Amino acid sequence: MVCPPLAPCLPLTTVKAGESLPAYSPPASFRPRYFRRPNPMTSPRSIELVCPAGSLPALKSAIDHGADCVYLGFKDATNARNFSGLNFDDKAMAEGVRYAHERGRKVLLALNTYPQTQNWQRWTRAVDRAAAFDIDAVILADPGLMAYARKTHPDLRLHLSVQGSATSYDAINFYHRHFGISRAVLPRVLSLAQVEQVIANTPVEIEVFGFGGLCVMVEGRCALSAYATGESPNCDGACSPGKHVRWEQTPKGLETRLNGILIDRFADGERAGYPTLCKGRFEVGDETYYAIEEPTSLNTLELLPDLARIGVRAIKIEGRQRSPAYVAQVTRVWRAAIDRLLAGVQPFRVDAAWMAELNKVSEGQSHTLGAYYRPWK
Amino acid sequence: MKLSLGPLLYYWSRQSTLAFYADMADAPVDIVYLGETVCSRRHELRLSDWLEVAGVLAAAGKEVVLSSQVLVESESDLKTLRRIVSNGHFRVEANDMGAVNLLEGQAPADGWIAGPTLNVFNPATLDLLAGLGATRWVAPPEMSRAHIHALREGLGHGMEVEILAHGRLPLAYSARCFTARHFNLQKDSCEFRCLGSADGIPLKTREGAPFLTLNGIQTQSAQVHTLLGDLPGVCAEGIDILRISPQGAHTLDIVALFRQAVDGLIPAADALREALPLLPAEACNGFWHGQPGIEQRAPV
């Protein structure tokens, strides 16, 4: 397979003084790419399963185990999982898109970090590359980049990333009016009733996180990593990056540090976790505890019928940094659950085996409903 | 260069809050941002009370801006947001895109303020917001001097630029309340424990090093970001407005030190030295220098 040629970089899109941005209306020729390939596994009213692909083997694993869509990123700071050894170069991208499309599945590209002035063209070029690779939708957070994508590639489908921090229909409708976004991914902060309220008041499809590592902070509104390490989730696509991590066995126990800051200390026999800085133990007052969050994963499998009922259009599985085996395991369980739901089996029942499978790959082997469960807050 | 007083990020009693703003009427700040931006459960002052405070400060010659809540979750949050946007008197600082959505077309002729949580990191986005009526931009606190400089050079619109010059860094927001969690309470029945700590609750590492501050659903730095010592560089950059974030005590003294240093009445280094004992924790300025925010760098 020959890589498609890349479109040239185009100049920055700006709105002149006094001009307001015209409301978005698609060109007459607009045939959304997203709907060109009917997916035999889903009908328009069904729930799409959107799975993580940090590598080509993970992508194939997701597709082979029943993902409707995979999401992935280029090998740089243009996406929020900018970790070494992850993501797609041009060759892997071409192969991944071919593999997915041949099987009637979709490929979504995360370009969901915030470009800065000096590196702006890396992001616009990434949008151009996405279009050239026949990506089904790009997942963006930056409004300036959305304006660029909309103007330069009018038939490229746009999704609003969770990094856009849009938690209300007013916020989501802003992106819809100006850039014609088709879907928004909600931050992991709303209750079920609040998600329902959003869906009832926007024409934009809503995607929510179903499973995986839990960001306790509103995505796009967290600078903790920048504060501790200088590497920012918003601009560098990195949180608690590996190059700042130090593990050290001391007389007091195994210590994990991030840029020298002690994140946790583990006694012999305690399971030591990666020092994600919001999931360490800290001293507050006289207590030492997980002051922000325990190492745990979000798991909303039991809410699946509710999510479908209120009109959620897609479930996202977190974990581009995880192995192809993780992707296979989680995708298989969620595929089975969604298929059971769509088959109309009443009442919908979650198999104990599904939960056991998911718990095996959960952070800290435990799970939570996160913000869907009010007492969690 | 103007000085602004940022919105009060902590939860103080009604009496303390009103006394604080009564003092600010005579303080050498030009702009005062008002309103609850952190948590909708905080109600010592309701919007009508904030509007009253706004009236008093405006009568004292301050430019008053109403700041919108950063994390909007419920229909009731949206209702408050609509009331703020349509207040009819005061300009509004938009702290989420929902506010931008409502301000478009409704804002007064002198426009609205793009708040620090809108994540504006490049000129394309800021020009777009300018086209929708934004006339002032508050840079995200994590943005360095070099990045702010580059963004301004690329701008097609005129735009006032404001930076956080003093105060604990607002680093993260969550659906979860960490103050309630600390007291083993649920958020819905938090007993308004934020009232008990005028500067938030200190969080330390397991070796006792100050690291963060818990302030309800907001997580702040433990260290106090202050650019008092960096004022020569800040002035050289042509920043229009310096924001001072209210702290539990000595805010008035900090404002006075900034005013004197900005006006050249005392050297910046002296002002910083005088300010240090007035801070609730050690100082930091790393973000301005393109370094981890927690660090304290020598002024350049």
XYZ file of C-alpha atoms in Angstrom:
677
model
C 0.000 0.000 0.000
C 1.377 3.371 -1.001
C 0.872 6.221 1.434
C -1.473 8.865 0.066
C 0.231 12.161 -0.768
C 0.043 14.773 1.958
C -1.830 17.977 1.320
C 0.340 21.097 1.557
C 0.179 23.231 4.671
C -2.235 26.097 4.339
C -1.958 29.493 5.976
C -3.452 30.225 9.361
C -7.182 30.839 9.379
C -8.125 34.049 11.115
C -11.204 36.152 11.409
C -10.610 39.810 10.586
C -11.429 42.568 13.047
C -15.117 43.320 13.173
C -15.996 40.205 11.220
C -17.924 37.531 12.984
C -17.612 33.908 12.074
C -20.443 32.814 9.772
C -22.633 29.999 11.037
C -21.428 26.705 9.646
C -23.310 25.224 6.719
C -21.908 22.281 4.790
C -21.186 22.611 1.054
C -23.803 21.241 -1.332
C -21.445 18.406 -2.222
C -21.136 17.373 1.406
C -21.406 13.632 1.845
C -20.180 12.886 5.297
C -17.297 10.472 4.991
C -18.406 8.953 8.265
C -21.504 7.440 6.745
C -20.010 6.221 3.481
C -19.305 2.808 4.866
C -22.375 1.274 6.411
C -21.314 -0.766 9.367
C -23.072 -4.117 9.399
C -22.628 -4.296 13.148
C -24.552 -1.180 14.006
C -27.725 0.517 12.986
C -28.121 4.300 13.202
C -29.794 4.104 16.584
C -27.268 1.787 18.121
C -24.294 2.457 20.362
C -20.856 2.516 18.769
C -17.966 0.905 20.602
C -14.895 3.145 20.292
C -11.670 1.400 21.271
C -8.116 2.590 21.889
C -5.281 1.836 19.492
C -1.861 2.874 20.744
C -0.191 0.710 18.121
C -0.977 -1.275 14.983
C -1.241 -4.575 16.905
C -3.670 -2.909 19.335
C -5.710 -1.575 16.417
C -5.984 -5.032 14.867
C -6.807 -6.473 18.259
C -9.644 -3.961 18.728
C -11.076 -4.609 15.259
C -10.772 -8.382 15.567
C -12.649 -8.339 18.862
C -15.545 -6.197 17.697
C -14.740 -2.481 17.934
C -16.909 -0.320 15.675
C -14.278 2.416 15.693
C -10.709 2.731 16.811
C -9.074 5.963 17.859
C -5.398 6.661 17.546
C -2.798 9.400 17.249
C 0.355 10.412 15.432
C 3.730 9.987 17.091
C 4.001 13.479 18.565
C 2.458 16.056 20.895
C -0.608 16.489 18.674
C -2.454 13.944 20.811
C -3.065 13.471 24.515
C -1.204 10.144 24.771
C 2.201 11.386 23.668
C 4.229 8.557 25.177
C 7.356 7.050 23.698
C 6.763 3.779 21.882
C 3.101 4.590 21.255
C 1.126 5.836 18.282
C 1.339 5.709 14.508
C 3.893 6.696 11.891
C 2.749 7.076 8.278
C 3.312 3.442 7.381
C 1.391 2.096 10.383
C -1.362 4.672 9.811
C -1.874 3.607 6.195
C -1.939 -0.044 7.188
C -4.252 0.602 10.158
C -6.768 2.579 8.103
C -6.720 -0.091 5.389
C -7.239 -2.869 7.972
C -10.185 -1.073 9.558
C -11.884 0.055 6.367
C -11.635 -3.349 4.716
C -13.659 -4.636 7.649
C -16.196 -1.828 7.589
C -14.891 -0.128 10.749
C -13.959 3.476 11.335
C -10.750 5.179 12.325
C -10.841 8.318 14.452
C -7.723 10.405 14.858
C -7.096 12.266 18.108
C -5.532 15.703 17.491
C -6.738 16.812 20.859
C -3.960 18.851 22.390
C -3.670 22.621 22.118
C -1.284 23.955 19.474
C 0.848 26.902 20.444
C 1.997 29.747 18.263
C 5.432 28.357 17.467
C 4.235 24.855 16.615
C 0.880 25.702 15.031
C 1.785 24.216 11.680
C 2.523 20.810 13.166
C -1.147 20.600 14.148
C -2.542 21.947 10.867
C -0.300 19.553 8.993
C -1.639 16.740 11.167
C -5.188 17.707 10.113
C -4.074 17.650 6.478
C -2.464 14.251 6.955
C -5.644 12.939 8.586
C -7.666 13.994 5.565
C -5.130 12.455 3.194
C -5.206 9.169 5.109
C -8.988 8.976 4.693
C -9.539 9.121 8.450
C -13.267 8.941 9.284
C -13.219 11.758 11.854
C -10.703 13.905 13.678
C -11.105 14.501 17.400
C -10.141 18.109 18.154
C -10.117 20.379 21.192
C -8.724 23.698 19.946
C -11.274 26.071 18.335
C -8.638 27.655 16.098
C -7.685 24.255 14.767
C -11.355 23.390 14.237
C -11.791 26.530 12.156
C -8.778 25.487 10.103
C -10.068 21.935 9.616
C -13.532 23.113 8.678
C -12.256 25.613 6.143
C -9.524 23.483 4.616
C -11.282 20.119 4.587
C -15.004 20.904 4.502
C -16.091 17.277 4.369
C -13.854 16.072 7.188
C -16.004 14.955 10.096
C -15.136 16.710 13.378
C -15.553 15.380 16.896
C -15.061 17.549 19.958
C -12.485 15.937 22.225
C -12.974 15.431 25.931
C -9.997 17.804 26.184
C -12.361 20.575 25.042
C -13.906 20.448 28.560
C -17.425 20.951 27.213
C -19.775 19.884 30.003
C -23.007 21.627 28.965
C -25.142 21.739 25.835
C -24.416 25.454 25.589
C -20.708 24.703 25.258
C -21.281 21.865 22.791
C -23.691 23.910 20.682
C -21.022 26.589 20.366
C -18.749 24.142 18.527
C -21.666 22.872 16.480
C -22.757 26.296 15.320
C -19.279 27.443 14.351
C -17.592 24.297 13.139
C -20.354 21.804 12.485
C -19.033 19.198 14.904
C -20.900 15.900 14.656
C -20.024 14.447 18.020
C -18.770 15.537 21.430
C -16.981 13.414 24.011
C -18.102 14.373 27.515
C -15.666 14.880 30.392
C -16.073 12.343 33.175
C -17.875 14.723 35.513
C -21.607 14.492 34.825
C -24.316 12.370 36.399
C -26.602 10.273 34.223
C -29.400 12.840 34.522
C -26.999 15.595 33.479
C -25.830 13.616 30.440
C -29.486 13.118 29.519
C -30.083 16.851 29.794
C -27.165 17.532 27.449
C -28.438 15.022 24.877
C -31.948 16.473 24.963
C -30.649 19.928 24.096
C -28.113 19.395 21.335
C -28.134 17.996 17.811
C -24.570 16.763 18.417
C -24.030 13.037 19.045
C -22.738 12.309 22.522
C -19.920 9.910 23.336
C -19.052 8.992 26.918
C -16.258 7.066 28.570
C -17.276 3.522 29.475
C -14.152 1.972 30.834
C -10.506 2.603 31.653
C -8.151 4.791 33.608
C -10.086 7.508 35.375
C -9.101 11.149 35.086
C -10.498 12.610 38.294
C -9.963 16.127 37.000
C -11.976 17.679 34.192
C -10.030 16.860 31.062
C -8.473 19.960 29.546
C -8.636 21.677 32.936
C -5.719 20.011 34.638
C -2.242 21.495 34.806
C -0.983 19.312 37.673
C 1.579 17.594 35.485
C 2.776 20.909 34.064
C 3.131 22.203 37.614
C 5.192 19.230 38.767
C 7.201 18.394 35.632
C 6.823 21.235 33.142
C 5.121 18.841 30.708
C 1.541 19.760 30.150
C -1.420 17.524 29.317
C -2.916 20.438 27.379
C 0.059 21.318 25.197
C 2.467 18.386 25.338
C -0.062 15.559 25.546
C 1.694 14.186 28.601
C 0.617 13.492 32.181
C 3.156 12.327 34.753
C 5.582 11.408 31.927
C 7.876 8.404 32.337
C 11.092 10.323 31.902
C 10.387 12.195 35.156
C 9.588 9.026 37.112
C 12.029 7.511 39.599
C 11.517 4.281 41.555
C 13.743 3.894 44.573
C 13.965 1.178 47.213
C 14.625 2.887 50.563
C 14.624 1.694 54.200
C 11.105 3.186 54.463
C 9.831 1.287 51.435
C 9.676 1.566 47.658
C 9.346 5.249 46.763
C 7.938 6.636 43.529
C 8.887 10.157 42.564
C 7.868 12.494 39.778
C 10.513 15.106 39.033
C 11.799 14.536 42.565
C 8.377 14.966 44.215
C 7.414 11.985 46.378
C 4.117 10.638 45.003
C 3.864 7.485 47.100
C 5.759 5.006 49.215
C 4.945 1.294 49.333
C 5.581 -1.148 52.158
C 6.852 -4.651 51.374
C 4.004 -6.659 49.944
C 2.022 -3.584 48.857
C 1.337 -3.397 45.156
C 3.248 -0.403 43.807
C 1.458 1.667 41.175
C 2.734 4.073 38.532
C 3.138 7.555 40.055
C 0.274 9.308 38.265
C 0.345 12.362 40.431
C -3.344 12.521 41.320
C -3.285 8.892 42.455
C -0.595 9.061 45.107
C -0.899 9.146 48.891
C -0.364 12.471 50.550
C -0.537 14.078 53.983
C -3.510 16.313 54.685
C -3.878 17.388 58.291
C -2.899 14.377 60.386
C -3.873 11.827 57.763
C -1.974 10.123 54.970
C -4.343 8.837 52.291
C -5.303 8.947 48.641
C -6.330 12.573 48.961
C -7.432 12.908 45.336
C -8.169 9.407 44.025
C -7.223 5.787 44.575
C -5.658 3.860 41.729
C -8.894 2.640 40.152
C -10.604 2.397 36.768
C -13.929 3.695 35.554
C -16.346 0.910 34.685
C -19.890 1.769 33.583
C -20.886 -1.630 32.181
C -23.873 -1.875 34.519
C -25.134 1.497 33.257
C -25.145 0.420 29.619
C -28.956 0.132 29.300
C -29.358 3.580 30.862
C -26.757 5.079 28.566
C -28.571 3.605 25.569
C -31.962 4.748 26.824
C -30.916 8.375 27.206
C -29.446 8.382 23.706
C -25.675 8.091 24.159
C -24.334 7.285 20.684
C -20.903 5.943 21.471
C -18.955 4.412 24.340
C -15.276 5.128 24.551
C -12.786 2.721 26.081
C -9.729 4.461 27.538
C -6.248 2.985 27.240
C -4.102 3.806 24.213
C -1.114 3.320 26.507
C -2.215 -0.252 27.300
C -1.262 -3.514 25.560
C -3.033 -5.224 22.646
C -4.036 -7.925 25.156
C -5.842 -5.307 27.296
C -7.575 -3.951 24.210
C -8.673 -7.453 23.198
C -9.991 -8.304 26.632
C -11.934 -5.085 27.176
C -13.257 -4.906 23.615
C -14.508 -8.505 23.782
C -16.467 -7.876 26.972
C -18.019 -4.611 25.818
C -18.873 -6.068 22.388
C -20.690 -8.929 24.087
C -22.543 -6.553 26.394
C -23.593 -4.174 23.614
C -24.692 -7.089 21.415
C -26.804 -8.461 24.239
C -28.345 -5.051 24.762
C -29.075 -4.572 21.050
C -30.598 -8.040 20.835
C -33.208 -6.741 23.245
C -32.712 -9.448 25.861
C -34.800 -8.360 28.864
C -33.825 -7.672 31.500
C -30.292 -6.762 30.482
C -27.933 -8.614 32.753
C -24.205 -8.063 33.333
C -22.337 -11.398 33.488
C -20.209 -11.806 36.584
C -17.518 -13.154 34.259
C -17.497 -9.848 32.341
C -16.866 -7.877 35.501
C -14.162 -10.314 36.567
C -12.447 -9.927 33.183
C -12.595 -6.145 33.385
C -11.378 -6.041 36.985
C -8.306 -8.028 35.975
C -7.177 -5.187 33.748
C -8.397 -2.324 35.972
C -5.936 -0.025 37.646
C -5.493 -1.292 41.216
C -7.837 -4.191 40.277
C -10.759 -2.071 41.366
C -13.415 -0.051 39.596
C -15.767 2.833 40.189
C -18.767 4.438 38.521
C -17.008 7.779 39.002
C -19.254 10.821 38.700
C -22.244 8.672 37.666
C -22.403 7.626 41.312
C -23.157 10.707 43.378
C -21.423 9.620 46.597
C -18.158 9.301 44.593
C -18.153 13.090 44.311
C -0.078 48.869 33.676
C -3.338 48.113 35.453
C -3.856 45.880 38.452
C -6.822 43.602 38.811
C -8.178 41.610 41.695
C -9.127 38.124 40.512
C -12.314 36.389 41.633
C -12.270 35.077 45.204
C -11.421 31.385 44.809
C -12.010 30.435 48.461
C -15.218 30.309 50.461
C -15.337 32.900 53.201
C -18.222 33.861 55.449
C -20.573 36.515 54.178
C -19.252 38.992 56.704
C -15.587 38.378 55.814
C -16.324 38.569 52.107
C -18.224 41.848 52.367
C -15.526 43.330 54.622
C -12.848 42.238 52.151
C -14.534 43.990 49.237
C -15.272 47.075 51.334
C -11.495 47.341 51.808
C -10.941 46.840 48.095
C -13.048 49.886 47.257
C -10.128 52.007 48.455
C -7.323 49.722 47.294
C -5.104 50.676 44.346
C -6.587 48.095 41.983
C -8.220 49.200 38.743
C -10.341 46.153 37.989
C -12.228 43.778 40.282
C -13.526 40.388 39.141
C -16.490 39.189 41.196
C -18.569 36.060 41.621
C -18.345 32.408 42.515
C -16.220 30.551 39.974
C -15.418 27.339 41.841
C -18.468 25.667 43.397
C -22.195 26.220 42.928
C -22.911 24.972 46.456
C -21.247 28.040 47.923
C -23.967 30.541 48.689
C -22.830 32.987 51.371
C -23.242 35.521 48.591
C -25.870 34.937 45.909
C -25.677 36.555 42.492
C -27.879 39.422 43.716
C -25.381 40.041 46.539
C -22.476 40.007 44.112
C -24.310 42.541 41.967
C -24.705 44.743 45.010
C -20.979 44.525 45.764
C -20.361 45.260 42.084
C -22.417 48.425 42.341
C -20.462 49.654 45.356
C -17.106 48.979 43.714
C -18.200 50.597 40.452
C -19.291 53.658 42.393
C -15.789 53.716 43.912
C -14.366 53.949 40.384
C -13.408 50.331 39.805
C -14.022 48.509 36.582
C -16.142 45.557 37.673
C -16.305 42.253 35.811
C -18.538 39.290 36.662
C -16.699 35.969 36.382
C -18.565 32.860 35.301
C -18.246 29.440 36.922
C -15.505 27.249 35.433
C -17.190 23.855 35.638
C -20.831 24.002 34.571
C -22.698 20.777 35.301
C -26.382 21.314 36.017
C -29.316 23.167 34.516
C -29.219 25.384 37.578
C -25.571 26.252 36.813
C -26.692 27.253 33.318
C -29.489 29.368 34.744
C -27.005 31.302 36.861
C -24.741 31.649 33.843
C -27.589 33.143 31.807
C -28.318 35.645 34.547
C -24.667 36.659 34.672
C -24.462 37.080 30.903
C -27.624 39.148 30.735
C -26.912 41.288 33.823
C -27.103 44.422 31.676
C -24.425 46.456 33.511
C -21.128 44.693 33.949
C -18.772 42.969 31.573
C -18.391 39.230 31.907
C -15.365 36.960 32.132
C -16.182 33.749 30.247
C -14.637 30.747 31.930
C -16.117 28.031 29.761
C -17.306 27.802 26.163
C -20.927 27.712 27.294
C -20.443 31.270 28.516
C -18.857 32.203 25.200
C -21.850 30.696 23.439
C -24.234 32.872 25.450
C -22.105 36.024 25.255
C -21.964 35.966 21.491
C -24.384 38.638 20.409
C -25.459 39.504 23.968
C -22.311 41.156 25.245
C -22.084 44.927 25.759
C -20.343 46.994 23.089
C -17.076 46.959 25.028
C -17.002 43.190 24.760
C -16.242 40.367 27.140
C -13.195 38.834 28.739
C -11.792 35.474 27.664
C -10.979 33.858 31.014
C -7.917 31.793 31.912
C -9.710 28.427 31.655
C -10.735 28.798 27.994
C -7.424 27.226 26.982
C -6.388 29.874 24.485
C -2.860 28.946 23.458
C -2.566 30.278 19.902
C -3.468 33.364 17.849
C -5.936 31.507 15.612
C -8.145 30.725 18.608
C -7.772 34.140 20.181
C -8.535 35.918 16.894
C -11.609 33.759 16.583
C -12.775 34.793 20.059
C -11.995 38.417 19.229
C -14.277 38.074 16.226
C -16.991 36.979 18.655
C -16.537 39.987 20.909
C -13.672 39.198 23.291
C -11.651 42.330 24.017
C -9.411 41.031 26.794
C -7.591 37.736 27.236
C -6.459 36.263 30.524
C -3.632 33.854 29.659
C -3.735 30.321 31.068
C -1.470 30.387 34.158
C 0.673 27.567 32.724
C 1.666 29.696 29.736
C 5.241 31.006 29.737
C 6.480 34.475 28.941
C 7.911 33.211 25.632
C 4.607 31.656 24.566
C 2.584 34.734 25.520
C 5.042 36.874 23.585
C 4.779 34.692 20.477
C 0.986 34.591 20.628
C 0.710 38.372 20.829
C 2.989 38.798 17.834
C 0.716 36.559 15.772
C -2.530 38.315 16.688
C -4.629 39.984 14.017
C -6.785 41.835 16.554
C -5.999 44.333 19.242
C -6.480 42.631 22.570
C -5.787 43.531 26.176
C -3.624 40.890 27.833
C -3.904 39.974 31.491
C -1.806 37.445 33.391
C -1.995 35.890 36.832
C 0.737 37.795 38.657
C 0.086 36.702 42.210
C -1.707 33.898 43.985
C -1.841 30.163 44.368
C -2.118 28.574 40.938
C -5.543 27.183 40.105
C -4.301 23.894 38.630
C -7.277 21.575 38.244
C -11.054 21.202 38.588
C -13.037 18.058 39.285
C -16.581 16.778 39.772
C -15.302 15.539 43.105
C -14.917 17.744 46.148
C -11.585 17.066 47.816
C -12.440 19.116 50.879
C -15.555 17.013 51.523
C -13.480 13.890 50.856
C -10.955 14.991 53.442
C -13.680 15.232 56.067
C -15.232 11.920 54.961
C -18.315 13.761 53.778
C -20.178 13.543 50.510
C -20.244 16.575 48.283
C -24.034 16.882 48.533
C -23.787 17.105 52.315
C -20.403 18.808 52.628
C -21.406 20.944 55.623
C -19.693 23.779 53.709
C -16.364 22.818 55.236
C -14.566 25.168 52.821
C -15.651 27.925 55.234
C -13.136 26.563 57.719
C -10.008 27.341 55.701
C -9.500 30.828 54.331
C -6.578 29.699 52.147
C -7.713 26.152 51.380
C -6.321 22.982 52.957
C -2.587 22.269 52.571
C -1.574 18.937 51.045
C 1.971 17.677 51.607
C 3.981 14.757 50.292
C 4.726 11.873 52.655
C 8.013 13.536 53.503
C 6.256 16.725 54.535
C 6.984 18.866 51.463
C 4.183 21.319 50.593
C 2.761 20.299 47.217
C -0.887 21.209 46.611
C -3.870 22.958 48.197
C -7.355 21.470 48.352
C -10.052 24.052 47.699
C -13.322 22.196 47.218
C -13.477 20.878 43.656
C -10.424 22.944 42.750
C -6.826 21.876 43.285
C -4.306 24.651 43.667
C -0.568 24.800 44.083
C 0.759 24.870 47.625
C 3.313 27.461 46.571
C 2.206 30.993 45.833
C 2.905 31.998 42.252
C 4.173 35.552 42.342
C 5.770 37.654 39.618
C 6.572 40.535 41.946
C 10.297 39.879 41.545
C 9.888 39.471 37.778
C 8.174 42.823 37.239
C 10.909 44.325 35.059
C 10.461 41.437 32.600
C 6.672 41.606 32.871
C 6.754 45.355 32.121
C 9.152 44.842 29.209
C 6.656 42.359 27.790
C 3.986 45.070 27.715
C 1.423 43.050 29.656
C -1.651 45.275 30.141
C -3.093 43.918 33.374
C -1.652 42.024 36.347
C -4.080 39.845 38.257
C -3.761 39.402 41.997
C -5.729 36.516 43.432
C -7.270 37.144 46.874
C -5.567 35.315 49.742
C -6.773 34.761 53.318
C -4.766 37.648 54.757
C -2.622 40.582 53.566
C -4.177 40.917 50.094
C -4.289 44.673 50.583
C -0.566 44.766 51.401
C 0.262 42.655 48.346
C -1.789 44.970 46.128
C 0.035 47.973 47.589
C 3.437 46.386 46.959
C 2.531 45.636 43.349
C 1.266 49.186 42.867
C 4.455 50.714 44.239
C 6.717 48.386 42.281
C 4.791 48.875 39.030
C 4.921 52.655 39.519
C 8.685 52.453 40.093
C 8.466 53.697 43.685
C 10.322 50.653 45.001
C 12.555 48.140 43.186
C 10.822 44.847 42.302
C 13.363 42.825 44.283
C 12.600 44.854 47.426
C 8.881 44.462 46.883
C 9.289 40.698 46.620
C 11.391 40.614 49.787
C 8.708 42.548 51.648
C 5.953 40.321 50.260
C 7.461 36.943 51.152
C 6.519 37.023 54.881
C 2.958 37.944 53.846
C 2.413 34.793 51.773
C 0.650 31.708 53.164
C 3.477 29.547 51.704
C 6.717 29.782 49.727
C 6.826 31.579 46.405
C 7.108 30.067 42.922
C 7.289 31.484 39.394
C 8.320 28.540 37.203
C 5.503 28.828 34.660
C 6.493 32.356 33.661
C 9.997 31.059 32.927
C 8.816 28.026 30.938
C 9.698 25.650 33.786
C 7.663 23.414 36.102
C 5.274 25.791 37.866
C 6.379 24.673 41.314
C 9.893 26.034 40.819
C 11.218 29.393 41.906
C 13.572 30.957 39.369
C 15.738 34.002 39.676
C 14.227 36.907 37.703
C 15.663 37.353 34.205
